[in-house]
Amino acid sequence: MKALTGAYAIAEAMRQIEPDVVAAYPITPQTPIVEQFAKFVANGVVRTKMIRVESEHSAMSACIGACAAGARAMTATSSAGLALMWEMLGVASGLRLPIVMAVANRALSAPINIHCDHSDSMGARDHGWIQIYSENAQEAYDNFIMAVKIAEHRDVMLPVMVMQDGFITSHGVQNVTLLEDNIVGDFVGSYEPPYTLLDTKNPVTFGSIQLQDFYFETKRQQEHAMETAKSVIKEVADEFWHVSKRRYGYFERYKLEDAEAVIVTMSSTAGTTKAVIDRMRARGKKVGLLKIRVFRPFPYKEIAAALKDTSYIGVLDRSMSYGAYPPLYTEIRNALYSLTSRPKVQSYVFGLGGREITENEIENVFNELLEGELTESMKYIGCRGEE
Amino acid sequence: MVNMIEIRFHGRGGQGAKSAAQLVAESALDDGKYIQAFPEYGPERSGAPMKTFVRISDTPIKTYQPVVNPNIVIVIDPTLLDSVDVTEGLGKDGILLVNTKYDAKSIKKKTKFGGKVYVVDATKIALETLKRNIPNIAMLGALIKITNIVDISKLKEKIKAMFLKKLGEELTKANIEALMRGYKEVRGE
């Protein structure tokens, strides 16, 4: 095991994958990822072509160009950087380019803030990218390696973003077990694109105009690819288990089986929730966690099956959808609709702009749930002016 | 032994609190422990008060909340005693270690802390060994002496391995001297 930050763990994964092209622009808290990777490039550790660009819009554009030309391309970003990529995110998924991007989650402006929440990637959730969230540095590393294989699968061909909590995970030092370089190399293999711009013997068009004639069908195919991605994500996780002995699903169940009250959340807060569950279980409280790993494609059916026997659910979102329920809550409530006997669900918003969430606050949530204090309104954890 | 030790460092940006935290965490990891080392995040500003945290555990660490009830508090900059509540959340069975030229009794009086107080003049040690006011390594020596959370010889090796390439032989030697002097010169009450 090594003592690594989440950012460094991603840089190590990138070094082991050794993509053809990395195009990136620095932004806190993602910067240490590409900073460390740029060192690997400068020291000749990898043969990757590093493209330094003047903005994230250009970073994604360069990845798109490289990937269309047949290269394995990667980047990393946060917050405003991801927002500036907006236009190009849809181009990457619409052109079915398997770009892999690391995201260190950070709040969006205004007010300006460099700390963690999930507004950046949640805002990009409808842009056709597969989204995978990581609880800690180990998961960020593992998910990033798996992302390459998922993205490039011939029946998927979609870009993937792999999230970790900005600062909390990206800058916190933790135990991380890295795989051997050759194991990662063999696992991801080489990228064999079905079509490339540079294959002059088989000329193709990328980025054609499609109006009323074909646009709809192309977009429908994207949805089909997402459906296929669901099974591919599972296959890749099984293969990854063989090389790592670390098992991953669409989500993780933590002491869920007999739980009367369940918290659904994602990323580092899931870890803190586990610590709370351990201490409450020691006092005989039946509490559990469902931690979301794959947010797009969203595993509705599997989640409904996992939560059907519980009575009370609290969904903890680290972002908002102003004027509507927050993103994770919306999906969980939607997933439960197919059940004949539905658990009650309460929405909680927490941690915007890096506001700390403590074990005691999470324990209070469990106590509210166990007492059946559930409402149709959103509740806010640790926000001044509430109650 | 308690399952998990939690340490909070109080320092000012540029005094090496973050590196010290990482050093002790990495040495513990080499000992087969699970660790976390993370600063209270913010843009790093030289001279501004900052906190950094370490957890060392025999089992995987799940929580990501900041350290709120530390077992050990380390104050790298003595001027912080006037502006920051350094003993916040520190229980009576906890340990307070302060870089100061005063004795433990007067720190005890100043902080009104009822538990164990240790002092070491790490600034003096740093000025004499490193010729610069970076007291972090001397503080680590003192920490190891009073808690034994990692083996002092292992920490020495770690410092050698980490510093030799970065700082060269002379400064590495000076850092090890600072470590050992902190180890020897710490006094308690």
Coordinates of C-alpha atoms in Angstrom, one line a residue:
Chain A
M1 CA 0.0 0.0 0.0
K2 CA 1.0 3.6 -0.6
A3 CA 0.1 6.9 0.9
L4 CA -1.5 8.8 -1.9
T5 CA -3.9 11.6 -2.5
G6 CA -6.9 10.9 -4.8
A7 CA -5.3 13.3 -7.4
Y8 CA -2.0 11.4 -7.4
A9 CA -3.8 8.1 -7.6
I10 CA -5.5 9.2 -10.8
A11 CA -2.1 10.5 -12.2
E12 CA -0.7 7.0 -11.4
A13 CA -3.6 5.4 -13.2
M14 CA -3.0 7.7 -16.2
R15 CA 0.7 6.8 -16.2
Q16 CA -0.1 3.1 -16.2
I17 CA -2.8 3.4 -18.9
E18 CA -0.4 5.7 -20.9
P19 CA -3.0 7.2 -23.2
D20 CA -1.9 8.6 -26.6
V21 CA -3.1 12.2 -25.8
V22 CA -3.8 14.2 -22.7
A23 CA -5.1 17.7 -23.2
A24 CA -5.8 19.7 -20.1
Y25 CA -6.1 23.1 -18.5
P26 CA -5.3 23.6 -14.8
I27 CA -8.1 24.3 -12.3
T28 CA -8.3 23.8 -8.5
P29 CA -8.8 21.1 -7.2
Q30 CA -8.1 19.0 -10.3
T31 CA -4.7 20.6 -10.9
P32 CA -2.5 18.1 -9.1
I33 CA -3.7 15.4 -11.4
V34 CA -2.4 16.9 -14.7
E35 CA 0.5 18.5 -12.9
Q36 CA 1.8 15.1 -11.8
F37 CA 1.0 13.6 -15.1
A38 CA 2.8 16.4 -16.9
K39 CA 5.9 15.5 -14.8
F40 CA 5.6 11.9 -16.0
V41 CA 5.5 13.2 -19.6
A42 CA 8.4 15.6 -19.1
N43 CA 10.5 12.9 -17.5
G44 CA 9.9 10.5 -20.3
V45 CA 8.1 8.0 -18.1
V46 CA 5.2 7.9 -20.6
R47 CA 5.1 8.6 -24.4
T48 CA 1.8 10.4 -24.2
K49 CA 1.4 13.6 -26.2
M50 CA 0.5 16.3 -23.7
I51 CA -1.4 19.2 -25.2
R52 CA -1.4 22.4 -23.2
V53 CA -4.4 24.5 -24.1
E54 CA -5.8 27.9 -23.3
S55 CA -9.1 26.7 -21.8
E56 CA -11.2 23.7 -20.9
H57 CA -13.3 24.2 -24.0
S58 CA -10.1 23.7 -26.0
A59 CA -9.0 20.8 -23.8
M60 CA -12.2 18.9 -24.6
S61 CA -12.0 19.9 -28.3
A62 CA -8.4 18.6 -28.5
C63 CA -9.5 15.3 -26.9
I64 CA -12.3 15.1 -29.4
G65 CA -10.0 15.7 -32.3
A66 CA -7.4 13.2 -31.0
C67 CA -10.0 10.6 -30.3
A68 CA -11.7 11.0 -33.7
A69 CA -8.3 10.5 -35.2
G70 CA -8.0 7.2 -33.4
A71 CA -6.1 8.1 -30.3
R72 CA -6.9 7.2 -26.7
A73 CA -7.5 10.6 -25.2
M74 CA -8.0 11.8 -21.6
T75 CA -8.4 14.9 -19.5
A76 CA -9.3 16.1 -16.1
T77 CA -11.2 19.1 -14.8
S78 CA -13.4 20.7 -12.0
S79 CA -16.2 23.2 -11.6
A80 CA -16.0 26.1 -14.0
G81 CA -13.7 24.1 -16.2
L82 CA -16.4 21.5 -16.6
A83 CA -18.9 24.2 -17.2
L84 CA -16.7 25.7 -19.9
M85 CA -16.6 22.3 -21.6
W86 CA -20.4 22.1 -21.8
E87 CA -20.7 22.5 -25.5
M88 CA -18.0 20.0 -26.2
L89 CA -19.2 17.4 -23.7
G90 CA -22.3 16.8 -26.0
V91 CA -20.0 16.7 -29.0
A92 CA -17.9 13.9 -27.4
S93 CA -20.9 11.8 -26.5
G94 CA -22.8 12.6 -29.8
L95 CA -19.8 11.5 -31.9
R96 CA -19.5 8.4 -29.7
L97 CA -15.9 9.1 -28.7
P98 CA -14.7 7.1 -25.7
I99 CA -12.8 9.9 -23.9
V100 CA -12.2 9.3 -20.2
M101 CA -12.2 12.3 -17.9
A102 CA -11.3 12.6 -14.2
V103 CA -13.4 15.2 -12.3
A104 CA -12.5 16.5 -8.8
N105 CA -15.9 17.8 -7.8
R106 CA -16.1 21.5 -6.9
A107 CA -18.9 24.0 -6.5
L108 CA -19.9 26.3 -9.3
S109 CA -19.9 30.1 -9.2
A110 CA -21.4 32.4 -8.0
P111 CA -20.5 33.0 -5.2
I112 CA -17.0 31.9 -6.1
N113 CA -15.9 28.9 -4.2
I114 CA -13.2 26.3 -4.7
H115 CA -14.6 23.6 -2.4
C116 CA -16.5 20.3 -2.9
D117 CA -20.0 19.9 -4.0
H118 CA -21.5 18.0 -6.9
S119 CA -23.0 20.9 -8.8
D120 CA -20.5 20.6 -11.6
S121 CA -20.9 17.0 -12.6
M122 CA -24.6 16.9 -11.7
G123 CA -25.1 19.8 -14.1
A124 CA -23.6 17.6 -16.8
R125 CA -25.7 14.5 -16.1
D126 CA -27.9 14.8 -19.2
H127 CA -25.0 15.2 -21.6
G128 CA -24.6 11.6 -22.6
W129 CA -21.6 10.8 -20.5
I130 CA -21.4 7.7 -18.3
Q131 CA -20.9 9.0 -14.7
I132 CA -19.1 7.0 -12.0
Y133 CA -18.6 8.4 -8.4
S134 CA -15.8 7.4 -6.1
E135 CA -15.9 7.3 -2.3
N136 CA -12.1 7.5 -1.8
A137 CA -8.7 7.5 -3.6
Q138 CA -8.7 3.8 -4.1
E139 CA -12.1 3.8 -5.8
A140 CA -11.1 6.8 -7.9
Y141 CA -8.0 4.9 -9.1
D142 CA -10.0 1.7 -9.7
N143 CA -12.9 3.4 -11.4
F144 CA -10.6 5.4 -13.7
I145 CA -9.0 2.2 -15.0
M146 CA -12.3 0.5 -15.5
A147 CA -13.7 3.6 -17.2
V148 CA -11.3 3.0 -20.2
K149 CA -12.6 -0.4 -20.8
I150 CA -16.2 0.6 -20.4
A151 CA -15.9 3.6 -22.7
E152 CA -14.0 1.8 -25.5
H153 CA -16.3 -1.3 -25.5
R154 CA -17.4 -1.7 -29.1
D155 CA -21.1 -1.8 -28.1
V156 CA -20.8 1.3 -25.9
M157 CA -18.4 3.9 -27.4
L158 CA -19.3 6.6 -25.0
P159 CA -17.2 9.0 -22.9
V160 CA -16.9 8.4 -19.2
M161 CA -16.3 10.8 -16.3
V162 CA -15.0 9.5 -13.0
M163 CA -15.7 11.7 -10.0
Q164 CA -14.0 12.1 -6.7
D165 CA -14.7 14.8 -4.0
G166 CA -12.6 17.9 -4.5
F167 CA -10.0 18.4 -1.7
I168 CA -11.6 15.8 0.6
T169 CA -10.4 13.0 -1.7
S170 CA -8.2 14.8 -4.3
H171 CA -5.9 16.3 -1.6
G172 CA -6.3 13.9 1.3
V173 CA -3.6 11.3 1.8
Q174 CA -4.9 7.8 2.3
N175 CA -3.9 4.2 1.8
V176 CA -4.1 3.2 -1.8
T177 CA -3.1 -0.2 -3.4
L178 CA -1.9 0.2 -6.9
L179 CA -2.0 -2.6 -9.4
E180 CA 1.2 -3.6 -11.2
D181 CA 1.9 -1.6 -14.4
N182 CA 1.7 -4.6 -16.7
I183 CA -1.6 -5.7 -15.1
V184 CA -3.2 -2.4 -15.8
G185 CA -1.7 -2.4 -19.3
D186 CA -3.1 -5.8 -20.1
F187 CA -6.4 -4.9 -18.5
V188 CA -7.1 -1.9 -20.7
G189 CA -5.3 -3.3 -23.8
S190 CA -4.9 -1.1 -26.8
Y191 CA -7.6 1.1 -28.3
E192 CA -8.8 -0.3 -31.6
P193 CA -11.3 2.3 -32.9
P194 CA -13.9 1.0 -35.3
Y195 CA -13.6 4.2 -37.5
T196 CA -11.0 6.9 -37.5
L197 CA -10.4 10.1 -39.4
L198 CA -6.9 9.1 -40.4
D199 CA -7.9 5.8 -42.0
T200 CA -7.8 7.2 -45.5
K201 CA -8.6 3.8 -47.1
N202 CA -11.9 3.8 -45.3
P203 CA -12.9 7.5 -45.3
V204 CA -15.7 8.5 -42.9
T205 CA -17.3 11.7 -41.8
F206 CA -17.3 12.8 -38.2
G207 CA -19.6 15.6 -37.2
S208 CA -22.0 15.7 -40.1
I209 CA -25.1 17.8 -40.0
Q210 CA -28.3 15.9 -39.3
L211 CA -31.6 17.8 -39.3
Q212 CA -35.1 16.4 -39.3
D213 CA -33.9 13.4 -41.3
F214 CA -31.5 11.5 -38.9
Y215 CA -30.8 13.5 -35.7
F216 CA -33.5 11.7 -33.8
E217 CA -32.3 8.2 -34.7
T218 CA -28.7 9.1 -33.8
K219 CA -29.8 10.4 -30.4
R220 CA -31.9 7.2 -29.9
Q221 CA -28.8 5.2 -30.5
Q222 CA -27.0 7.0 -27.8
E223 CA -29.7 5.9 -25.4
H224 CA -29.3 2.3 -26.7
A225 CA -25.5 2.6 -26.0
M226 CA -26.3 3.7 -22.4
E227 CA -28.5 0.7 -22.0
T228 CA -25.8 -1.6 -23.2
A229 CA -23.3 0.2 -21.0
K230 CA -25.2 -1.1 -18.0
S231 CA -24.2 -4.7 -18.7
V232 CA -20.7 -3.8 -19.9
I233 CA -20.1 -1.9 -16.6
K234 CA -20.9 -5.1 -14.8
E235 CA -18.7 -7.3 -17.0
V236 CA -15.8 -4.9 -16.6
A237 CA -16.3 -4.9 -12.8
D238 CA -16.1 -8.7 -12.9
E239 CA -12.9 -8.7 -14.9
F240 CA -11.5 -6.1 -12.6
W241 CA -12.3 -8.3 -9.6
H242 CA -10.1 -11.0 -11.1
V243 CA -7.1 -8.8 -11.3
S244 CA -7.6 -6.7 -8.1
K245 CA -9.9 -8.8 -5.8
R246 CA -11.8 -5.6 -5.3
R247 CA -15.5 -5.9 -6.2
Y248 CA -17.7 -3.1 -7.6
G249 CA -21.4 -2.9 -8.5
Y250 CA -23.7 -0.1 -9.7
F251 CA -24.0 0.7 -6.0
E252 CA -22.7 -0.6 -2.7
R253 CA -24.9 -2.1 0.0
Y254 CA -23.6 -1.4 3.5
K255 CA -25.5 -3.2 6.3
L256 CA -28.6 -2.8 4.2
E257 CA -30.3 -6.3 4.6
D258 CA -32.3 -5.7 7.8
A259 CA -32.1 -1.9 7.9
E260 CA -35.2 0.0 8.8
A261 CA -33.7 3.4 8.0
V262 CA -31.4 3.8 5.0
I263 CA -29.3 6.7 3.8
V264 CA -28.6 6.9 0.0
T265 CA -25.7 9.1 -0.9
M266 CA -22.4 9.1 -2.9
S267 CA -18.7 9.8 -2.7
S268 CA -16.8 10.6 0.5
T269 CA -19.9 11.2 2.6
A270 CA -20.8 7.5 2.1
G271 CA -17.6 6.7 4.0
T272 CA -18.6 9.0 6.9
T273 CA -22.1 7.4 6.8
K274 CA -20.5 3.9 7.2
A275 CA -18.6 5.1 10.3
V276 CA -22.0 6.4 11.8
I277 CA -23.7 3.1 10.9
D278 CA -21.0 1.1 12.7
R279 CA -21.5 3.0 15.9
M280 CA -25.3 3.0 15.7
R281 CA -25.4 -0.7 14.9
A282 CA -23.3 -1.3 18.1
R283 CA -26.2 0.2 19.9
G284 CA -28.7 -2.0 18.1
K285 CA -30.1 0.5 15.7
K286 CA -31.0 -1.0 12.3
V287 CA -29.5 1.5 9.9
G288 CA -27.8 1.0 6.5
L289 CA -26.4 2.7 3.5
L290 CA -26.9 2.4 -0.3
K291 CA -23.9 4.2 -1.9
I292 CA -24.4 5.1 -5.6
R293 CA -21.4 4.4 -7.8
V294 CA -22.9 4.5 -11.2
F295 CA -25.2 7.5 -11.7
R296 CA -25.4 7.4 -15.5
P297 CA -26.7 4.9 -16.7
F298 CA -28.9 4.9 -13.5
P299 CA -29.7 1.4 -12.2
Y300 CA -33.4 2.0 -11.4
K301 CA -34.5 -1.6 -11.3
E302 CA -31.7 -2.8 -9.1
I303 CA -32.1 0.0 -6.7
A304 CA -35.8 -0.6 -6.3
A305 CA -35.0 -4.3 -5.5
A306 CA -32.4 -3.3 -3.0
L307 CA -34.6 -0.8 -1.2
K308 CA -38.0 -2.6 -1.3
D309 CA -37.8 -4.0 2.3
T310 CA -36.8 -0.8 4.0
S311 CA -39.2 1.6 5.7
Y312 CA -37.5 4.9 5.7
I313 CA -35.0 6.4 3.2
G314 CA -33.0 9.6 3.5
V315 CA -31.4 10.7 0.2
L316 CA -28.4 13.1 0.8
D317 CA -27.6 15.3 -2.2
R318 CA -24.5 17.5 -2.5
S319 CA -26.1 19.6 -5.2
M320 CA -29.4 21.3 -6.0
S321 CA -31.7 21.6 -8.9
Y322 CA -33.2 25.0 -8.1
G323 CA -37.0 25.0 -8.3
A324 CA -37.1 21.2 -8.3
Y325 CA -36.0 18.3 -6.1
P326 CA -32.3 17.6 -6.1
P327 CA -30.8 15.1 -8.7
L328 CA -30.1 12.0 -6.6
Y329 CA -33.4 12.2 -4.7
T330 CA -35.3 12.6 -7.9
E331 CA -33.8 9.4 -9.3
I332 CA -34.3 7.4 -6.1
R333 CA -37.9 8.4 -5.8
N334 CA -38.4 7.6 -9.4
A335 CA -36.8 4.1 -8.9
L336 CA -39.2 3.4 -6.0
Y337 CA -42.3 4.2 -8.0
S338 CA -42.4 0.7 -9.5
L339 CA -42.8 -0.9 -6.1
T340 CA -46.3 -1.8 -4.8
S341 CA -45.4 -1.0 -1.3
R342 CA -43.1 2.0 -1.3
P343 CA -40.8 3.1 1.4
K344 CA -41.0 6.8 2.6
V345 CA -38.3 9.1 1.2
Q346 CA -36.9 12.3 2.6
S347 CA -34.7 14.7 0.7
Y348 CA -31.7 16.2 2.4
V349 CA -29.3 18.7 0.9
F350 CA -25.8 19.0 2.5
G351 CA -22.3 20.2 2.0
L352 CA -22.7 22.9 -0.7
G353 CA -19.5 24.8 -1.3
G354 CA -17.6 22.4 0.9
R355 CA -19.6 22.9 4.1
E356 CA -18.4 20.1 6.4
I357 CA -20.8 17.2 7.2
T358 CA -20.1 15.6 10.5
E359 CA -20.9 12.1 11.9
N360 CA -23.3 13.7 14.4
E361 CA -25.3 15.4 11.7
I362 CA -25.6 12.0 9.8
E363 CA -26.6 10.3 13.1
N364 CA -29.4 13.0 13.4
V365 CA -30.6 12.1 10.0
F366 CA -30.8 8.4 10.9
N367 CA -32.7 9.3 14.1
E368 CA -35.2 11.5 12.2
L369 CA -35.7 8.6 9.8
L370 CA -36.2 6.0 12.5
E371 CA -38.8 8.2 14.2
G372 CA -40.6 8.4 10.9
E373 CA -40.2 12.2 10.6
L374 CA -40.3 12.3 6.8
T375 CA -41.7 15.1 4.7
E376 CA -42.2 16.1 1.1
S377 CA -40.0 19.1 1.5
M378 CA -36.3 19.3 1.2
K379 CA -34.3 19.5 4.4
Y380 CA -30.9 21.2 4.7
I381 CA -28.1 19.8 6.9
G382 CA -25.8 22.3 8.5
C383 CA -27.3 25.3 6.8
R384 CA -27.7 28.4 9.0
G385 CA -31.2 29.9 9.1
E386 CA -33.0 26.5 8.9
E387 CA -35.3 25.6 11.8
Chain B
M1 CA -4.6 0.6 22.8
V2 CA -7.3 2.7 21.2
N3 CA -8.3 1.6 17.8
M4 CA -7.7 5.0 16.1
I5 CA -5.5 7.9 17.0
E6 CA -6.5 11.3 15.8
I7 CA -4.0 14.3 15.7
R8 CA -4.7 17.9 15.0
F9 CA -1.8 20.2 14.0
H10 CA -2.1 24.0 14.4
G11 CA 0.4 26.0 12.5
R12 CA 0.9 28.8 10.0
G13 CA 1.2 28.4 6.3
G14 CA 4.8 27.7 5.4
Q15 CA 5.9 26.1 8.7
G16 CA 5.6 22.6 7.3
A17 CA 2.6 21.3 9.3
K18 CA 1.2 19.6 6.3
S19 CA 4.5 17.9 5.5
A20 CA 5.0 16.8 9.1
A21 CA 1.5 15.4 9.2
Q22 CA 2.1 13.5 6.0
L23 CA 5.5 12.2 7.2
V24 CA 4.1 10.7 10.4
A25 CA 1.1 9.2 8.5
E26 CA 3.4 7.7 5.9
S27 CA 5.7 6.2 8.5
A28 CA 2.6 4.7 10.2
L29 CA 1.5 3.2 6.8
D30 CA 5.0 1.6 6.5
D31 CA 4.2 0.0 9.8
G32 CA 1.1 -1.6 8.3
K33 CA -1.4 1.0 9.6
Y34 CA -4.3 2.7 7.9
I35 CA -3.9 6.4 7.7
Q36 CA -5.4 9.7 6.6
A37 CA -3.5 13.0 6.4
F38 CA -5.5 16.1 5.2
P39 CA -5.3 19.8 5.8
E40 CA -8.3 22.0 6.6
Y41 CA -8.6 23.0 3.0
G42 CA -8.2 26.4 1.7
P43 CA -5.9 28.4 -0.5
E44 CA -2.5 28.1 1.1
R45 CA -1.4 31.4 2.4
S46 CA 2.0 31.8 3.9
G47 CA 1.7 33.0 7.5
A48 CA -2.1 32.4 7.9
P49 CA -3.3 30.1 10.7
M50 CA -4.1 26.6 9.4
K51 CA -5.0 23.2 10.7
T52 CA -4.0 19.8 9.4
F53 CA -5.2 16.4 10.6
V54 CA -3.9 12.9 10.9
R55 CA -5.7 9.6 11.6
I56 CA -3.8 6.4 12.3
S57 CA -5.8 3.2 12.7
D58 CA -5.4 -0.6 12.8
T59 CA -8.5 -1.0 10.7
P60 CA -9.6 0.8 7.5
I61 CA -10.7 4.4 8.1
K62 CA -14.2 5.1 6.9
T63 CA -15.0 8.6 8.2
Y64 CA -14.1 11.8 6.2
Q65 CA -15.2 14.4 8.8
P66 CA -12.5 16.7 10.1
V67 CA -10.9 15.6 13.4
V68 CA -13.2 17.1 16.0
N69 CA -12.1 15.2 19.1
P70 CA -8.3 14.7 18.8
N71 CA -6.3 12.6 21.1
I72 CA -3.3 14.8 20.4
V73 CA -3.0 18.5 19.5
I74 CA 0.3 19.9 18.2
V75 CA 0.8 23.6 18.2
I76 CA 3.7 24.4 15.8
D77 CA 3.4 28.2 16.2
P78 CA 3.2 29.5 19.8
T79 CA 1.6 32.8 18.7
L80 CA -1.6 30.8 17.9
L81 CA -2.2 30.3 21.6
D82 CA -3.4 33.9 21.7
S83 CA -5.8 33.7 18.7
V84 CA -7.0 30.1 18.3
D85 CA -8.8 27.8 20.8
V86 CA -6.2 25.0 20.3
T87 CA -7.7 22.7 22.9
E88 CA -11.2 22.7 21.3
G89 CA -12.5 19.1 21.4
L90 CA -9.4 17.8 23.2
G91 CA -10.4 15.5 26.1
K92 CA -8.8 15.5 29.6
D93 CA -7.0 12.3 28.6
G94 CA -5.6 14.0 25.6
I95 CA -2.1 15.4 25.0
L96 CA -1.2 19.0 24.1
L97 CA 2.3 19.5 22.6
V98 CA 3.4 23.1 22.1
N99 CA 6.5 24.7 20.4
T100 CA 7.5 27.3 23.0
K101 CA 10.4 28.6 25.0
Y102 CA 8.3 28.6 28.2
D103 CA 7.8 25.6 30.4
A104 CA 4.9 23.2 30.5
K105 CA 3.5 24.7 33.7
S106 CA 3.0 28.2 32.2
I107 CA 1.4 26.7 29.0
K108 CA -0.9 24.8 31.2
K109 CA -1.9 28.0 33.0
K110 CA -2.2 29.9 29.7
T111 CA -4.4 27.3 28.0
K112 CA -6.3 26.2 31.1
F113 CA -5.9 22.6 29.7
G114 CA -6.3 19.9 32.4
G115 CA -4.6 17.1 30.5
K116 CA -1.0 16.4 29.8
V117 CA 1.0 19.3 28.4
Y118 CA 4.4 18.9 26.7
V119 CA 6.7 21.7 25.4
V120 CA 9.8 21.8 23.2
D121 CA 11.6 24.9 21.9
A122 CA 11.3 23.7 18.3
T123 CA 11.9 27.2 16.9
K124 CA 15.3 27.4 18.6
I125 CA 16.2 23.9 17.4
A126 CA 15.2 24.7 13.8
L127 CA 17.2 27.9 13.8
E128 CA 20.2 26.1 15.2
T129 CA 20.0 23.1 12.9
L130 CA 18.3 24.2 9.7
K131 CA 19.2 27.9 10.1
R132 CA 15.6 28.6 9.2
N133 CA 12.4 28.8 11.3
I134 CA 10.8 25.6 10.1
P135 CA 10.0 23.9 13.4
N136 CA 7.9 21.0 12.0
I137 CA 10.5 18.2 12.2
A138 CA 11.7 19.0 15.7
M139 CA 8.0 18.8 16.7
L140 CA 7.7 15.4 15.2
G141 CA 10.7 14.2 17.3
A142 CA 8.9 15.4 20.4
L143 CA 5.7 13.7 19.3
I144 CA 7.4 10.4 18.8
K145 CA 9.1 10.6 22.2
I146 CA 5.8 11.2 24.1
T147 CA 3.5 8.9 22.1
N148 CA 5.7 6.3 20.3
I149 CA 3.1 6.2 17.6
V150 CA 5.8 5.3 15.1
D151 CA 9.3 4.0 15.6
I152 CA 11.9 6.9 15.7
S153 CA 14.4 4.9 13.6
K154 CA 11.8 4.3 10.9
L155 CA 10.9 7.9 10.8
K156 CA 14.6 8.8 10.4
E157 CA 14.7 6.4 7.4
K158 CA 11.6 8.0 6.0
I159 CA 13.1 11.5 6.3
K160 CA 16.3 10.3 4.7
A161 CA 14.4 8.7 1.8
M162 CA 12.1 11.7 1.3
F163 CA 14.6 14.6 1.8
L164 CA 17.9 13.3 0.3
K165 CA 16.8 13.8 -3.3
K166 CA 14.9 17.0 -2.7
L167 CA 17.2 18.9 -0.3
G168 CA 20.6 17.3 -0.5
E169 CA 22.8 15.6 2.1
E170 CA 23.5 18.6 4.3
L171 CA 19.9 19.7 4.8
T172 CA 18.8 16.1 5.3
K173 CA 21.4 15.6 8.0
A174 CA 20.2 18.9 9.6
N175 CA 16.6 17.7 9.6
I176 CA 17.5 14.4 11.3
E177 CA 19.4 16.4 13.9
A178 CA 16.3 18.6 14.4
L179 CA 14.2 15.4 14.8
M180 CA 16.6 13.9 17.4
R181 CA 16.9 17.1 19.3
G182 CA 13.1 17.5 19.5
Y183 CA 13.0 13.9 20.7
K184 CA 15.5 14.5 23.5
E185 CA 14.5 18.1 24.5
V186 CA 10.7 17.7 24.9
R187 CA 9.6 18.2 28.5
G188 CA 6.2 17.5 30.1
E189 CA 3.9 18.4 33.0

